[in-house]
Amino acid sequence: MVLLGPPGVGKGTQARLLSKTFRIPEIGTGDIFRNAVKERTPMGVAAKTFMDAGKLVPDDVTIGLVEERLRADDTKGGFILDGFPRTAQQATALDALVHRNQLHLDAVLEITVDPTELVRRLTGRRLCAVCQTPYHLESAPSRLPDTCDRCGGPLVQRPDDDEATVLKRLDEYERKTKPLTEYYRAAGLLKAIDGNGDVESVNARIMAALQAPVGETA
Ligand code: AMP
């Protein structure tokens, strides 16, 4: 399964829920890059410049990373891709990879919300630096300012969630990733999901869409 949609639409949150429901791994390329940055691996050092600028990491690096991740045994029963593919070249590489491993894509979920809502969600987003629990300054604030309710860790803002970088990330999405929706629609795989509302409602729409034939989605 592939989750497509602009930054801030809730792909990561929904991917984690789907991963639990279907007991298959969730593979978030953004998460993998952020870990590599934290651990200062050569890939992390190379990716950081692009991430901080709100730009996509080059295709060869990203495709290599996904190829390697999909070699792991835990993906044999299926997987959820969150944030990959994001370019036409990545989509072609994924097709080849899936074909080579005698797999197939079941569904591509395109989650959408209004652009102004995306900016609000992203710029207000805070994460616990210790346990990664997500918060939002307005819609899901912590009880004490800047402190995680769960573990007491400090809340931080992702370096690419400041308004200027958010606008660049949304622009990258429109130019490079949005065209993939047509590619997957033509392949008969695309399911459109309304990403407005709370996490549970969006998840319910996804579960309904996964059961409906293509074309009859929320
Ligand atoms: P995300 O957490 O999905 O918003 O990703 C954070 C950042 O990681 C993006 O702004 C890109 O710089 C990089 N990134 C994540 N996935 C990809 C991808 N499939 N292709 C290129 N860059 C990516």
mmCIF file of C-alpha atoms and ligand atoms in Angstrom:
data_model
loop_
_atom_site.group_PDB
_atom_site.id
_atom_site.type_symbol
_atom_site.label_atom_id
_atom_site.label_comp_id
_atom_site.label_asym_id
_atom_site.label_seq_id
_atom_site.Cartn_x
_atom_site.Cartn_y
_atom_site.Cartn_z
ATOM 1 C CA MET A 1 0.000 0.000 0.000
ATOM 2 C CA VAL A 2 1.218 3.522 -0.750
ATOM 3 C CA LEU A 3 0.157 6.666 1.127
ATOM 4 C CA LEU A 4 0.281 9.733 -1.074
ATOM 5 C CA GLY A 5 -0.539 13.296 -0.065
ATOM 6 C CA PRO A 6 1.081 16.604 0.859
ATOM 7 C CA PRO A 7 3.187 17.149 3.983
ATOM 8 C CA GLY A 8 0.981 17.587 7.052
ATOM 9 C CA VAL A 9 -1.987 15.667 5.694
ATOM 10 C CA GLY A 10 -1.602 12.903 8.297
ATOM 11 C CA LYS A 11 0.127 10.179 6.274
ATOM 12 C CA GLY A 12 2.458 9.195 9.125
ATOM 13 C CA THR A 13 -0.344 8.970 11.672
ATOM 14 C CA GLN A 14 -2.542 6.901 9.369
ATOM 15 C CA ALA A 15 0.379 4.699 8.298
ATOM 16 C CA ARG A 16 1.031 3.823 11.952
ATOM 17 C CA LEU A 17 -2.634 2.884 12.494
ATOM 18 C CA LEU A 18 -2.768 0.800 9.307
ATOM 19 C CA SER A 19 0.469 -0.902 10.279
ATOM 20 C CA LYS A 20 -1.160 -2.043 13.547
ATOM 21 C CA THR A 21 -4.400 -3.100 11.865
ATOM 22 C CA PHE A 22 -2.777 -5.142 9.118
ATOM 23 C CA ARG A 23 0.334 -6.150 11.087
ATOM 24 C CA ILE A 24 2.680 -5.096 8.331
ATOM 25 C CA PRO A 25 5.546 -2.601 8.631
ATOM 26 C CA GLU A 26 5.150 1.084 7.957
ATOM 27 C CA ILE A 27 8.074 2.474 5.986
ATOM 28 C CA GLY A 28 8.365 6.264 6.253
ATOM 29 C CA THR A 29 11.230 7.617 4.182
ATOM 30 C CA GLY A 30 11.145 10.924 6.116
ATOM 31 C CA ASP A 31 11.537 8.983 9.411
ATOM 32 C CA ILE A 32 14.436 6.962 7.980
ATOM 33 C CA PHE A 33 16.154 10.167 6.811
ATOM 34 C CA ARG A 34 15.587 11.865 10.197
ATOM 35 C CA ASN A 35 17.146 8.891 12.011
ATOM 36 C CA ALA A 36 20.109 8.969 9.641
ATOM 37 C CA VAL A 37 20.525 12.704 10.345
ATOM 38 C CA LYS A 38 20.405 12.044 14.114
ATOM 39 C CA GLU A 39 22.998 9.289 13.839
ATOM 40 C CA ARG A 40 25.125 11.380 11.462
ATOM 41 C CA THR A 41 25.544 8.572 8.945
ATOM 42 C CA PRO A 42 26.931 9.593 5.525
ATOM 43 C CA MET A 43 23.402 9.341 4.082
ATOM 44 C CA GLY A 44 22.070 11.535 6.895
ATOM 45 C CA VAL A 45 24.729 14.163 6.340
ATOM 46 C CA ALA A 46 23.927 14.210 2.601
ATOM 47 C CA ALA A 47 20.144 14.302 3.136
ATOM 48 C CA LYS A 48 20.146 17.046 5.790
ATOM 49 C CA THR A 49 20.954 19.896 3.388
ATOM 50 C CA PHE A 50 17.961 19.017 1.212
ATOM 51 C CA MET A 51 15.602 18.431 4.135
ATOM 52 C CA ASP A 52 16.494 21.724 5.841
ATOM 53 C CA ALA A 53 15.807 23.545 2.577
ATOM 54 C CA GLY A 54 12.395 21.875 2.176
ATOM 55 C CA LYS A 55 13.611 20.055 -0.938
ATOM 56 C CA LEU A 56 13.409 16.418 -1.916
ATOM 57 C CA VAL A 57 16.483 14.267 -1.341
ATOM 58 C CA PRO A 58 17.864 13.118 -4.739
ATOM 59 C CA ASP A 59 16.173 10.088 -6.293
ATOM 60 C CA ASP A 60 19.216 7.793 -6.385
ATOM 61 C CA VAL A 61 19.736 8.084 -2.617
ATOM 62 C CA THR A 62 16.035 7.665 -1.829
ATOM 63 C CA ILE A 63 15.453 4.755 -4.201
ATOM 64 C CA GLY A 64 18.554 2.941 -2.870
ATOM 65 C CA LEU A 65 17.263 3.328 0.656
ATOM 66 C CA VAL A 66 13.822 1.898 -0.154
ATOM 67 C CA GLU A 67 15.350 -0.970 -2.154
ATOM 68 C CA GLU A 68 17.423 -1.909 0.850
ATOM 69 C CA ARG A 69 14.533 -1.594 3.304
ATOM 70 C CA LEU A 70 12.291 -3.811 1.157
ATOM 71 C CA ARG A 71 14.902 -6.558 1.237
ATOM 72 C CA ALA A 72 14.187 -7.131 4.940
ATOM 73 C CA ASP A 73 12.146 -10.205 5.848
ATOM 74 C CA ASP A 74 9.446 -8.254 7.687
ATOM 75 C CA THR A 75 8.178 -6.850 4.369
ATOM 76 C CA LYS A 76 7.400 -10.255 2.866
ATOM 77 C CA GLY A 77 3.761 -10.191 3.992
ATOM 78 C CA GLY A 78 3.205 -6.638 2.758
ATOM 79 C CA PHE A 79 4.171 -3.090 3.713
ATOM 80 C CA ILE A 80 2.894 0.466 3.854
ATOM 81 C CA LEU A 81 4.951 3.165 2.182
ATOM 82 C CA ASP A 82 4.574 6.608 3.754
ATOM 83 C CA GLY A 83 6.212 9.392 1.750
ATOM 84 C CA PHE A 84 7.515 7.229 -1.097
ATOM 85 C CA PRO A 85 7.297 7.526 -4.075
ATOM 86 C CA ARG A 86 7.458 11.303 -4.390
ATOM 87 C CA THR A 87 8.699 11.665 -7.982
ATOM 88 C CA ALA A 88 7.983 9.979 -11.331
ATOM 89 C CA GLN A 89 11.400 8.315 -11.214
ATOM 90 C CA GLN A 90 10.693 6.900 -7.748
ATOM 91 C CA ALA A 91 7.315 5.574 -8.934
ATOM 92 C CA THR A 92 8.958 3.815 -11.887
ATOM 93 C CA ALA A 93 11.610 2.364 -9.581
ATOM 94 C CA LEU A 94 8.916 1.116 -7.196
ATOM 95 C CA ASP A 95 7.073 -0.597 -10.050
ATOM 96 C CA ALA A 96 10.276 -2.344 -11.092
ATOM 97 C CA LEU A 97 11.054 -3.355 -7.526
ATOM 98 C CA VAL A 98 7.591 -4.711 -6.885
ATOM 99 C CA HIS A 99 7.661 -6.614 -10.173
ATOM 100 C CA ARG A 100 11.152 -8.013 -9.541
ATOM 101 C CA ASN A 101 10.083 -9.349 -6.150
ATOM 102 C CA GLN A 102 6.864 -10.823 -7.583
ATOM 103 C CA LEU A 103 4.749 -8.501 -5.445
ATOM 104 C CA HIS A 104 1.998 -6.072 -6.407
ATOM 105 C CA LEU A 105 0.549 -2.830 -5.099
ATOM 106 C CA ASP A 106 -2.951 -3.225 -3.652
ATOM 107 C CA ALA A 107 -3.849 0.439 -3.265
ATOM 108 C CA VAL A 108 -2.540 3.983 -3.435
ATOM 109 C CA LEU A 109 -4.364 6.232 -0.972
ATOM 110 C CA GLU A 110 -4.297 9.930 -1.794
ATOM 111 C CA ILE A 111 -5.165 11.883 1.360
ATOM 112 C CA THR A 112 -6.058 15.569 0.900
ATOM 113 C CA VAL A 113 -6.980 18.599 3.035
ATOM 114 C CA ASP A 114 -7.110 22.358 2.300
ATOM 115 C CA PRO A 115 -3.664 23.994 1.832
ATOM 116 C CA THR A 116 -4.337 26.568 4.606
ATOM 117 C CA GLU A 117 -5.109 23.716 6.992
ATOM 118 C CA LEU A 118 -1.812 22.028 6.023
ATOM 119 C CA VAL A 119 0.173 25.140 6.945
ATOM 120 C CA ARG A 120 -1.688 25.409 10.262
ATOM 121 C CA ARG A 121 -1.078 21.746 11.073
ATOM 122 C CA LEU A 122 2.618 21.817 10.190
ATOM 123 C CA THR A 123 3.665 25.127 11.739
ATOM 124 C CA GLY A 124 1.833 24.298 15.007
ATOM 125 C CA ARG A 125 3.202 20.763 15.189
ATOM 126 C CA ARG A 126 5.469 19.846 18.113
ATOM 127 C CA LEU A 127 7.035 16.474 18.942
ATOM 128 C CA CYS A 128 8.430 15.029 22.143
ATOM 129 C CA ALA A 129 12.191 14.798 21.645
ATOM 130 C CA VAL A 130 12.270 11.628 23.772
ATOM 131 C CA CYS A 131 9.208 9.479 22.887
ATOM 132 C CA GLN A 132 8.122 11.233 19.644
ATOM 133 C CA THR A 133 4.508 11.773 20.805
ATOM 134 C CA PRO A 134 3.003 14.414 18.499
ATOM 135 C CA TYR A 135 1.241 17.567 19.755
ATOM 136 C CA HIS A 136 -0.272 20.666 18.165
ATOM 137 C CA LEU A 137 -0.078 24.111 19.774
ATOM 138 C CA GLU A 138 -3.819 24.745 19.183
ATOM 139 C CA SER A 139 -5.588 21.484 18.476
ATOM 140 C CA ALA A 140 -3.651 19.038 20.698
ATOM 141 C CA PRO A 141 -1.638 21.047 23.241
ATOM 142 C CA SER A 142 0.361 19.443 26.039
ATOM 143 C CA ARG A 143 -0.906 20.035 29.610
ATOM 144 C CA LEU A 144 2.289 21.903 30.607
ATOM 145 C CA PRO A 145 3.938 24.183 28.048
ATOM 146 C CA ASP A 146 6.724 22.511 26.029
ATOM 147 C CA THR A 147 6.554 19.328 28.135
ATOM 148 C CA CYS A 148 5.414 15.873 27.038
ATOM 149 C CA ASP A 149 2.336 14.608 28.940
ATOM 150 C CA ARG A 150 3.541 11.038 28.600
ATOM 151 C CA CYS A 151 7.198 11.115 29.558
ATOM 152 C CA GLY A 152 7.997 14.701 30.625
ATOM 153 C CA GLY A 153 10.445 15.105 27.738
ATOM 154 C CA PRO A 154 10.914 18.468 26.005
ATOM 155 C CA LEU A 155 8.695 19.299 23.013
ATOM 156 C CA VAL A 156 10.521 20.426 19.897
ATOM 157 C CA GLN A 157 9.609 21.709 16.450
ATOM 158 C CA ARG A 158 10.920 19.833 13.406
ATOM 159 C CA PRO A 159 13.513 22.093 11.758
ATOM 160 C CA ASP A 160 11.564 21.936 8.470
ATOM 161 C CA ASP A 161 8.216 22.907 10.084
ATOM 162 C CA ASP A 162 8.901 26.673 10.112
ATOM 163 C CA GLU A 163 6.564 28.560 7.783
ATOM 164 C CA ALA A 164 9.085 29.386 5.016
ATOM 165 C CA THR A 165 10.262 25.757 4.729
ATOM 166 C CA VAL A 166 6.696 24.441 4.920
ATOM 167 C CA LEU A 167 5.768 26.560 1.889
ATOM 168 C CA LYS A 168 8.750 25.147 -0.028
ATOM 169 C CA ARG A 169 7.783 21.582 0.891
ATOM 170 C CA LEU A 170 4.219 22.182 -0.322
ATOM 171 C CA ASP A 171 5.584 23.608 -3.567
ATOM 172 C CA GLU A 172 7.834 20.544 -4.076
ATOM 173 C CA TYR A 173 4.765 18.368 -3.512
ATOM 174 C CA GLU A 174 2.656 20.228 -6.107
ATOM 175 C CA ARG A 175 5.382 20.155 -8.743
ATOM 176 C CA LYS A 176 6.939 16.713 -8.286
ATOM 177 C CA THR A 177 4.567 14.455 -6.358
ATOM 178 C CA LYS A 178 1.038 15.554 -7.267
ATOM 179 C CA PRO A 179 1.437 14.308 -10.880
ATOM 180 C CA LEU A 180 1.775 10.766 -9.497
ATOM 181 C CA THR A 181 -1.926 10.760 -8.672
ATOM 182 C CA GLU A 182 -2.695 10.616 -12.405
ATOM 183 C CA TYR A 183 -0.155 7.825 -12.853
ATOM 184 C CA TYR A 184 -1.828 5.687 -10.188
ATOM 185 C CA ARG A 185 -5.344 6.633 -11.286
ATOM 186 C CA ALA A 186 -4.486 5.337 -14.745
ATOM 187 C CA ALA A 187 -3.169 2.148 -13.148
ATOM 188 C CA GLY A 188 -6.549 1.690 -11.415
ATOM 189 C CA LEU A 189 -4.988 1.877 -7.941
ATOM 190 C CA LEU A 190 -5.872 5.360 -6.674
ATOM 191 C CA LYS A 191 -8.319 5.875 -3.829
ATOM 192 C CA ALA A 192 -9.105 9.476 -2.799
ATOM 193 C CA ILE A 193 -9.430 10.053 0.938
ATOM 194 C CA ASP A 194 -10.805 13.196 2.609
ATOM 195 C CA GLY A 195 -8.187 13.964 5.282
ATOM 196 C CA ASN A 196 -10.246 16.591 7.156
ATOM 197 C CA GLY A 197 -11.463 15.837 10.662
ATOM 198 C CA ASP A 198 -10.029 13.759 13.475
ATOM 199 C CA VAL A 199 -7.632 10.833 13.172
ATOM 200 C CA GLU A 200 -10.337 8.207 13.814
ATOM 201 C CA SER A 201 -12.703 9.578 11.140
ATOM 202 C CA VAL A 202 -9.953 9.642 8.523
ATOM 203 C CA ASN A 203 -8.945 6.105 9.485
ATOM 204 C CA ALA A 204 -12.568 4.946 9.125
ATOM 205 C CA ARG A 205 -12.702 6.504 5.629
ATOM 206 C CA ILE A 206 -9.509 4.683 4.681
ATOM 207 C CA MET A 207 -10.801 1.331 5.919
ATOM 208 C CA ALA A 208 -14.037 1.843 3.954
ATOM 209 C CA ALA A 209 -12.117 2.861 0.831
ATOM 210 C CA LEU A 210 -9.893 -0.204 1.045
ATOM 211 C CA GLN A 211 -12.989 -2.387 0.940
ATOM 212 C CA ALA A 212 -14.709 -0.466 -1.870
ATOM 213 C CA PRO A 213 -13.970 -1.067 -5.540
ATOM 214 C CA VAL A 214 -11.753 1.599 -7.161
ATOM 215 C CA GLY A 215 -13.774 4.719 -8.045
ATOM 216 C CA GLU A 216 -16.214 4.437 -5.137
ATOM 217 C CA THR A 217 -14.092 6.189 -2.534
ATOM 218 C CA ALA A 218 -14.762 8.898 0.057
HETATM 219 P P1 AMP B 1 8.413 13.789 5.581
HETATM 220 O O1 AMP B 1 8.675 13.404 6.992
HETATM 221 O O2 AMP B 1 7.751 12.697 4.798
HETATM 222 O O3 AMP B 1 7.700 15.110 5.460
HETATM 223 O O4 AMP B 1 9.860 13.996 4.895
HETATM 224 C C1 AMP B 1 10.764 14.947 5.391
HETATM 225 C C2 AMP B 1 11.804 15.261 4.327
HETATM 226 O O5 AMP B 1 12.541 14.065 4.012
HETATM 227 C C3 AMP B 1 11.265 15.747 2.994
HETATM 228 O O6 AMP B 1 10.972 17.139 2.991
HETATM 229 C C4 AMP B 1 12.412 15.398 2.065
HETATM 230 O O7 AMP B 1 13.506 16.290 2.215
HETATM 231 C C5 AMP B 1 12.871 14.053 2.625
HETATM 232 N N1 AMP B 1 12.136 12.926 1.980
HETATM 233 C C6 AMP B 1 11.266 12.063 2.567
HETATM 234 N N2 AMP B 1 10.801 11.174 1.679
HETATM 235 C C7 AMP B 1 11.378 11.478 0.483
HETATM 236 C C8 AMP B 1 11.284 10.951 -0.840
HETATM 237 N N3 AMP B 1 10.495 9.898 -1.129
HETATM 238 N N4 AMP B 1 12.031 11.527 -1.809
HETATM 239 C C9 AMP B 1 12.838 12.574 -1.539
HETATM 240 N N5 AMP B 1 12.951 13.144 -0.340
HETATM 241 C C10 AMP B 1 12.234 12.607 0.680
#
